[in-house]
Coordinates of C-alpha atoms in Angstrom, one line a residue:
X1 CA 88.9 7.5 126.4
X2 CA 85.1 6.9 126.7
X3 CA 85.2 8.6 130.2
X4 CA 86.9 11.6 128.8
X5 CA 84.4 11.9 125.9
X6 CA 81.6 11.6 128.4
X7 CA 82.9 14.5 130.5
X8 CA 83.4 16.6 127.4
X9 CA 79.9 15.9 126.3
X10 CA 78.6 17.1 129.6
X11 CA 80.4 20.5 129.4
X12 CA 78.8 23.4 127.6
X13 CA 80.6 26.6 127.1
X14 CA 78.9 30.0 127.0
X15 CA 79.8 33.7 127.3
X16 CA 77.8 35.6 129.9
X17 CA 78.7 39.2 130.9
X18 CA 82.5 39.4 131.1
X19 CA 83.4 35.8 131.6
X20 CA 83.6 32.4 129.8
X21 CA 81.2 30.1 131.7
X22 CA 81.7 26.4 131.6
X23 CA 78.8 24.3 132.9
X24 CA 80.0 20.9 134.2
X25 CA 78.4 17.8 135.7
X26 CA 76.6 17.7 139.0
X27 CA 75.7 21.4 139.1
X28 CA 79.3 22.5 138.9
X29 CA 80.4 25.7 137.1
X30 CA 83.7 27.2 136.0
X31 CA 83.9 30.9 135.2
X32 CA 87.0 32.2 133.4
X33 CA 87.7 35.9 133.1
X34 CA 90.4 38.3 132.2
X35 CA 91.2 42.0 132.4
X36 CA 93.9 43.6 130.3
X37 CA 94.9 47.1 131.3
X38 CA 97.5 49.2 129.5
X39 CA 98.4 52.8 129.8
X40 CA 100.5 55.5 128.2
X41 CA 101.3 58.8 129.9
X42 CA 103.7 61.8 130.0
X43 CA 105.0 62.6 133.5
X44 CA 106.9 65.7 134.7
X45 CA 108.8 65.6 138.0
X46 CA 110.1 68.8 139.5
X47 CA 112.0 69.4 142.8
X48 CA 115.0 71.4 144.0
X49 CA 117.3 68.8 142.5
X50 CA 115.1 67.2 139.7
X51 CA 113.4 68.5 136.6
X52 CA 112.6 65.7 134.2
X53 CA 109.9 64.8 131.8
X54 CA 109.4 61.2 130.7
X55 CA 107.0 59.2 128.6
X56 CA 105.7 55.9 130.0
X57 CA 104.0 53.0 128.2
X58 CA 103.2 49.6 129.6
X59 CA 100.8 46.9 130.9
X60 CA 99.5 47.5 134.4
X61 CA 100.4 45.0 137.0
X62 CA 96.8 44.6 138.0
X63 CA 95.9 43.1 134.6
X64 CA 94.6 39.7 135.5
X65 CA 93.4 36.2 134.6
X66 CA 91.0 34.4 137.0
X67 CA 89.1 31.2 137.5
X68 CA 86.1 30.8 139.7
X69 CA 84.7 27.3 140.4
X70 CA 81.3 26.8 142.0
X71 CA 79.5 23.8 143.1
X72 CA 76.5 23.9 145.5
X73 CA 77.7 26.1 148.4
X74 CA 81.4 25.7 147.7
X75 CA 83.5 28.3 145.8
X76 CA 87.2 28.3 144.8
X77 CA 88.8 31.4 143.3
X78 CA 92.3 31.7 141.8
X79 CA 93.6 34.9 140.1
X80 CA 96.9 35.8 138.5
X81 CA 98.6 38.9 137.4
X82 CA 101.9 39.3 135.7
X83 CA 104.8 38.8 138.2
X84 CA 106.5 42.0 139.1
X85 CA 109.7 40.5 140.7
X86 CA 110.0 43.4 143.2
X87 CA 109.6 43.8 146.9
X88 CA 106.2 45.5 146.5
X89 CA 104.2 44.4 149.5
X90 CA 100.9 44.9 147.8
X91 CA 101.2 42.0 145.4
X92 CA 102.8 38.6 145.6
X93 CA 105.9 38.7 143.4
X94 CA 105.1 35.3 141.8
X95 CA 102.0 36.8 140.1
X96 CA 99.4 35.1 142.4
X97 CA 96.8 37.6 143.4
X98 CA 94.1 35.4 144.9
X99 CA 93.9 31.7 145.9
X100 CA 91.1 30.8 148.3
X101 CA 88.2 28.4 148.9
X102 CA 84.9 29.4 150.5
X103 CA 81.7 27.9 151.9
X104 CA 78.3 29.6 152.4
X105 CA 75.9 28.6 155.1
X106 CA 72.3 29.5 156.0
X107 CA 71.5 33.1 155.2
X108 CA 74.5 35.3 154.3
X109 CA 77.0 33.6 156.5
X110 CA 80.2 32.3 154.8
X111 CA 83.8 31.4 155.5
X112 CA 86.9 31.9 153.2
X113 CA 90.4 30.5 153.6
X114 CA 93.4 31.3 151.6
X115 CA 95.1 34.3 149.9
X116 CA 92.5 37.1 149.6
X117 CA 92.1 40.8 149.6
X118 CA 92.0 43.1 152.7
X119 CA 88.6 44.2 153.8
X120 CA 90.0 47.3 155.6
X121 CA 91.3 49.5 152.7
X122 CA 89.5 52.1 150.6
X123 CA 92.1 54.1 148.7
X124 CA 91.8 52.3 145.3
X125 CA 88.0 52.9 145.3
X126 CA 88.4 56.6 144.7
X127 CA 88.5 56.5 140.9
X128 CA 92.1 57.3 139.8
X129 CA 93.2 55.0 137.0
X130 CA 96.8 55.7 136.2
X131 CA 99.6 53.8 138.1
X132 CA 97.6 50.7 138.6
X133 CA 94.1 51.9 139.4
X134 CA 95.5 53.0 142.8
X135 CA 92.9 55.7 143.5
X136 CA 94.3 58.0 146.2
X137 CA 96.3 55.4 148.0
X138 CA 99.4 57.1 149.3
X139 CA 97.9 60.6 149.4
X140 CA 94.7 60.3 151.4
X141 CA 93.6 56.7 151.1
X142 CA 94.7 53.3 152.4
X143 CA 96.3 50.9 150.0
X144 CA 95.1 47.3 149.3
X145 CA 96.9 44.1 150.2
X146 CA 96.5 40.4 149.4
X147 CA 97.8 37.9 151.9
X148 CA 96.8 34.5 153.3
X149 CA 94.0 34.7 155.8
X150 CA 90.7 33.4 157.2
X151 CA 87.6 35.5 156.7
X152 CA 84.2 35.0 158.3
X153 CA 81.0 36.7 157.0
X154 CA 78.4 37.1 159.7
X155 CA 76.2 38.7 157.0
X156 CA 76.7 40.6 153.7
X157 CA 77.3 43.7 155.8
X158 CA 79.6 42.4 158.6
X159 CA 82.9 40.6 158.0
X160 CA 86.0 39.8 160.0
X161 CA 89.4 38.7 158.7
X162 CA 92.6 37.3 160.3
X163 CA 95.4 38.3 158.0
X164 CA 99.0 37.1 157.7
X165 CA 101.0 40.2 156.9
X166 CA 104.3 38.3 156.5
X167 CA 106.6 41.1 157.4
X168 CA 109.9 41.2 155.6
X169 CA 112.9 42.5 157.5
X170 CA 114.4 43.9 154.3
X171 CA 111.3 46.3 154.2
X172 CA 110.7 46.9 157.8
X173 CA 114.3 47.3 158.9
X174 CA 113.6 51.0 158.1
X175 CA 112.5 51.1 161.7
X176 CA 116.1 51.2 162.6
X177 CA 117.2 53.7 159.9
X178 CA 120.0 55.9 161.2
X179 CA 120.4 53.9 164.4
X180 CA 123.3 51.7 165.5
X181 CA 121.3 48.5 165.2
X182 CA 122.1 45.6 162.8
X183 CA 120.9 42.1 162.0
X184 CA 117.3 43.2 162.2
X185 CA 114.6 40.5 162.3
X186 CA 111.0 41.6 162.4
X187 CA 108.2 39.1 163.1
X188 CA 104.4 39.3 163.3
X189 CA 103.5 38.7 166.9
X190 CA 99.7 38.6 166.2
X191 CA 97.9 38.1 162.9
X192 CA 96.3 41.3 161.6
X193 CA 92.7 41.4 162.7
X194 CA 90.4 43.3 160.3
X195 CA 86.7 44.1 160.5
X196 CA 84.3 45.8 158.1
X197 CA 80.7 46.9 158.8
X198 CA 78.5 48.2 156.1
X199 CA 75.4 50.4 156.5
X200 CA 73.6 50.0 153.1
X201 CA 70.9 52.6 153.9
X202 CA 73.7 55.2 154.3
X203 CA 75.9 53.7 151.6
X204 CA 78.6 53.7 154.2
X205 CA 81.3 51.2 155.2
X206 CA 83.3 51.4 158.5
X207 CA 86.6 49.5 158.7
X208 CA 89.4 48.8 161.2
X209 CA 92.6 46.7 161.7
X210 CA 95.0 45.8 164.4
X211 CA 98.3 43.9 164.6
X212 CA 101.3 43.4 166.8
X213 CA 105.0 43.0 165.8
X214 CA 108.2 42.2 167.6
X215 CA 111.8 42.8 166.4
X216 CA 115.2 41.7 167.5
X217 CA 118.4 43.5 166.6
X218 CA 122.1 43.7 167.6
X219 CA 123.5 47.0 168.9
X220 CA 127.0 48.4 168.5
X221 CA 128.3 46.0 171.2
X222 CA 126.8 43.0 169.4
X223 CA 124.2 42.6 172.2
X224 CA 120.7 41.5 171.2
X225 CA 117.9 43.9 171.8
X226 CA 114.1 43.2 171.7
X227 CA 111.4 45.6 170.6
X228 CA 107.7 45.4 170.4
X229 CA 105.2 47.6 168.6
X230 CA 101.6 47.6 167.5
X231 CA 99.9 48.9 164.3
X232 CA 96.3 49.8 163.7
X233 CA 93.9 52.0 161.8
X234 CA 90.3 53.0 161.5
X235 CA 88.7 54.2 158.2
X236 CA 85.5 54.8 156.4
X237 CA 84.2 54.8 152.8
X238 CA 80.9 56.5 151.7
X239 CA 79.3 56.6 148.3
X240 CA 76.2 58.8 148.3
X241 CA 74.5 59.6 145.0
X242 CA 71.9 62.0 143.8
X243 CA 70.6 61.2 140.3
X244 CA 73.5 61.7 137.8
X245 CA 75.7 63.1 140.6
X246 CA 77.7 61.1 143.2
X247 CA 80.4 61.4 145.8
X248 CA 83.1 59.1 147.0
X249 CA 84.3 60.0 150.5
X250 CA 87.0 58.4 152.5
X251 CA 89.1 59.1 155.6
X252 CA 91.4 57.2 157.9
X253 CA 93.6 57.5 161.0
X254 CA 96.5 55.0 161.4
X255 CA 99.4 54.3 163.8
X256 CA 102.4 52.5 162.3
X257 CA 100.2 51.4 159.4
X258 CA 103.2 51.0 157.2
X259 CA 104.1 47.8 159.1
X260 CA 101.3 46.0 157.3
X261 CA 101.9 48.0 154.0
X262 CA 98.5 49.8 153.9
X263 CA 99.9 53.3 154.7
X264 CA 102.3 54.6 152.1
X265 CA 103.2 58.1 151.0
X266 CA 103.3 59.6 147.5
X267 CA 102.6 58.3 144.0
X268 CA 105.4 57.5 141.5
X269 CA 107.8 59.6 143.6
X270 CA 111.0 59.1 145.5
X271 CA 108.9 58.3 148.6
X272 CA 108.1 54.7 149.7
X273 CA 106.2 53.0 152.4
X274 CA 106.1 55.3 155.5
X275 CA 108.8 54.4 157.9
X276 CA 106.7 52.7 160.6
X277 CA 108.8 53.7 163.6
X278 CA 111.9 55.4 164.7
X279 CA 114.0 54.5 167.8
X280 CA 114.7 57.4 170.2
X281 CA 117.8 57.9 172.2
X282 CA 116.6 55.4 174.9
X283 CA 116.0 52.7 172.3
X284 CA 112.3 53.0 172.6
X285 CA 110.0 52.8 169.6
X286 CA 108.3 56.1 168.6
X287 CA 105.0 55.7 166.8
X288 CA 104.3 57.3 163.4
X289 CA 100.7 58.6 163.3
X290 CA 99.0 59.2 159.9
X291 CA 95.7 60.7 159.0
X292 CA 94.3 61.4 155.6
X293 CA 91.2 61.6 153.5
X294 CA 89.7 62.5 150.1
X295 CA 86.7 63.2 148.0
X296 CA 85.8 62.3 144.4
X297 CA 83.0 64.0 142.6
X298 CA 81.2 61.8 140.1
X299 CA 79.0 62.9 137.2
X300 CA 77.3 60.3 135.0
X301 CA 77.3 62.0 131.6
X302 CA 75.3 59.2 129.9
X303 CA 75.2 55.4 129.8
X304 CA 78.7 55.1 128.3
X305 CA 80.5 58.1 130.0
X306 CA 81.5 59.1 133.5
X307 CA 83.4 62.2 134.6
X308 CA 85.3 62.0 138.0
X309 CA 87.3 64.7 139.8
X310 CA 89.1 63.8 143.0
X311 CA 91.3 65.3 145.7
X312 CA 93.3 63.7 148.6
X313 CA 95.6 64.8 151.4
X314 CA 97.7 63.0 154.0
X315 CA 99.9 63.9 156.9
X316 CA 102.3 61.7 159.0
X317 CA 103.8 62.8 162.3
X318 CA 106.2 61.4 164.9
X319 CA 107.9 62.8 168.0
X320 CA 111.2 61.9 166.2
X321 CA 110.3 63.8 163.0
X322 CA 111.9 67.2 162.3
X323 CA 108.6 68.1 160.6
X324 CA 105.4 66.4 159.5
X325 CA 105.4 64.4 156.2
X326 CA 102.6 65.9 154.1
X327 CA 101.4 65.3 150.6
X328 CA 98.4 66.0 148.4
X329 CA 97.0 65.2 145.0
X330 CA 94.2 66.1 142.6
X331 CA 93.1 64.3 139.4
X332 CA 90.3 64.3 136.8
X333 CA 89.4 61.5 134.3
X334 CA 86.7 60.7 131.8
X335 CA 85.7 57.1 131.4
X336 CA 84.1 56.1 128.1
X337 CA 82.8 52.6 127.5
X338 CA 83.0 51.6 123.8
X339 CA 81.0 48.5 124.6
X340 CA 80.6 46.1 127.5
X341 CA 84.2 44.8 127.0
X342 CA 86.3 47.9 126.1
X343 CA 86.7 51.2 128.0
X344 CA 89.1 54.1 127.6
X345 CA 89.9 56.6 130.3
X346 CA 92.0 59.8 129.7
X347 CA 93.3 61.3 132.9
X348 CA 95.3 64.2 134.2
X349 CA 96.7 64.7 137.7
X350 CA 98.9 66.9 140.0
X351 CA 100.6 65.4 143.0
X352 CA 102.7 67.4 145.5
X353 CA 104.9 65.2 147.6
X354 CA 106.4 68.2 149.5
X355 CA 109.3 67.3 151.8
X356 CA 110.4 63.9 153.2
X357 CA 110.2 63.6 157.0
X358 CA 113.6 63.3 158.7
X359 CA 114.8 62.8 162.2
X360 CA 115.1 65.7 164.7
X361 CA 118.0 68.0 163.8
X362 CA 118.2 66.8 160.2
X363 CA 117.2 69.0 157.3
X364 CA 114.1 67.7 155.4
X365 CA 114.8 66.8 151.8
X366 CA 112.6 68.1 149.0
X367 CA 110.5 65.5 147.1
X368 CA 109.1 65.9 143.6
X369 CA 105.9 67.6 142.5
X370 CA 104.4 65.4 139.7
X371 CA 102.2 66.3 136.8
X372 CA 100.7 63.3 134.9
X373 CA 98.7 63.2 131.7
X374 CA 97.8 59.9 130.1
X375 CA 95.2 57.4 129.0
X376 CA 94.2 53.9 130.2
X377 CA 92.9 51.3 127.7
X378 CA 91.1 48.4 129.3
X379 CA 89.5 45.2 128.0
X380 CA 87.4 43.0 130.3
X381 CA 86.5 39.5 129.1

């Protein structure tokens, strides 16, 4: 009991910025933070077969509770969000977002081991708030991902990451859609390798990723077939500013990026992660090539308010597609900070998902055009 009281006596609790900070013995420190993000919006979906209007209200899945422990040059970071219980490849379904430990060395060198965020995605940085602060991911930007990995920082501006994408055959069996293959098993042949290099003077970040996958499947004669394919992308993110005005610019080119869940298509539509590959008549894998980009104009109205207007586009093609899979979106929002803890962001957007890509000889199906109008309410502690 005396030992417990002695530890409690050593702990002091304070509130600094957006976190509860607990100072412990021997120069240790524990920061506890939370972000609660809710939204309400009206959404209209219109296509050749659909014309519906719905009202949505909920808590965003990227609401979070986190703990950061620091002692000397050691850091441990754990962060949770509400479990979504789905096959969404962006978040762990058990609610664990981050769980890693790190160590810093001389200068800016550091190493981090555990579940952490990708360093090669820029879509969520583009300012769009509704549907989970997803930015233009899905119509011009790459999505985020959190998976186990090992990251090494050569400096603050140069990082590399080996990422375990943990492919799931229930998601990636789409490779074999419309084929005669069954019992599909997809495996990661090489960990995903990511790199990011920042040029602070230009406010520019360059990113890239590469991974290899193998698959086994049984054909109509119950004979096992083997397939190999690779996935990679290159991208950039720039944030130039001029007084009260700023820009956010991003662009990417990817081949089979859907295999590691960073290339998707659409936003709140009938589309899902881009089908990474199709098999041609010879049983060979046909690549899906995707390019996209976007721009967000930023105007700092005053210390509490910021206006953002953004646009994004994306196109995916394959030798097996009847036509390219295109989509675009445009949004505008106004972020107002009531105080350092609370902010409100009304937003409107239009997203045209156009037609879904289909195989050669098949008629493309129409996908919904979406109009959204809503508001995000956010509390950071």
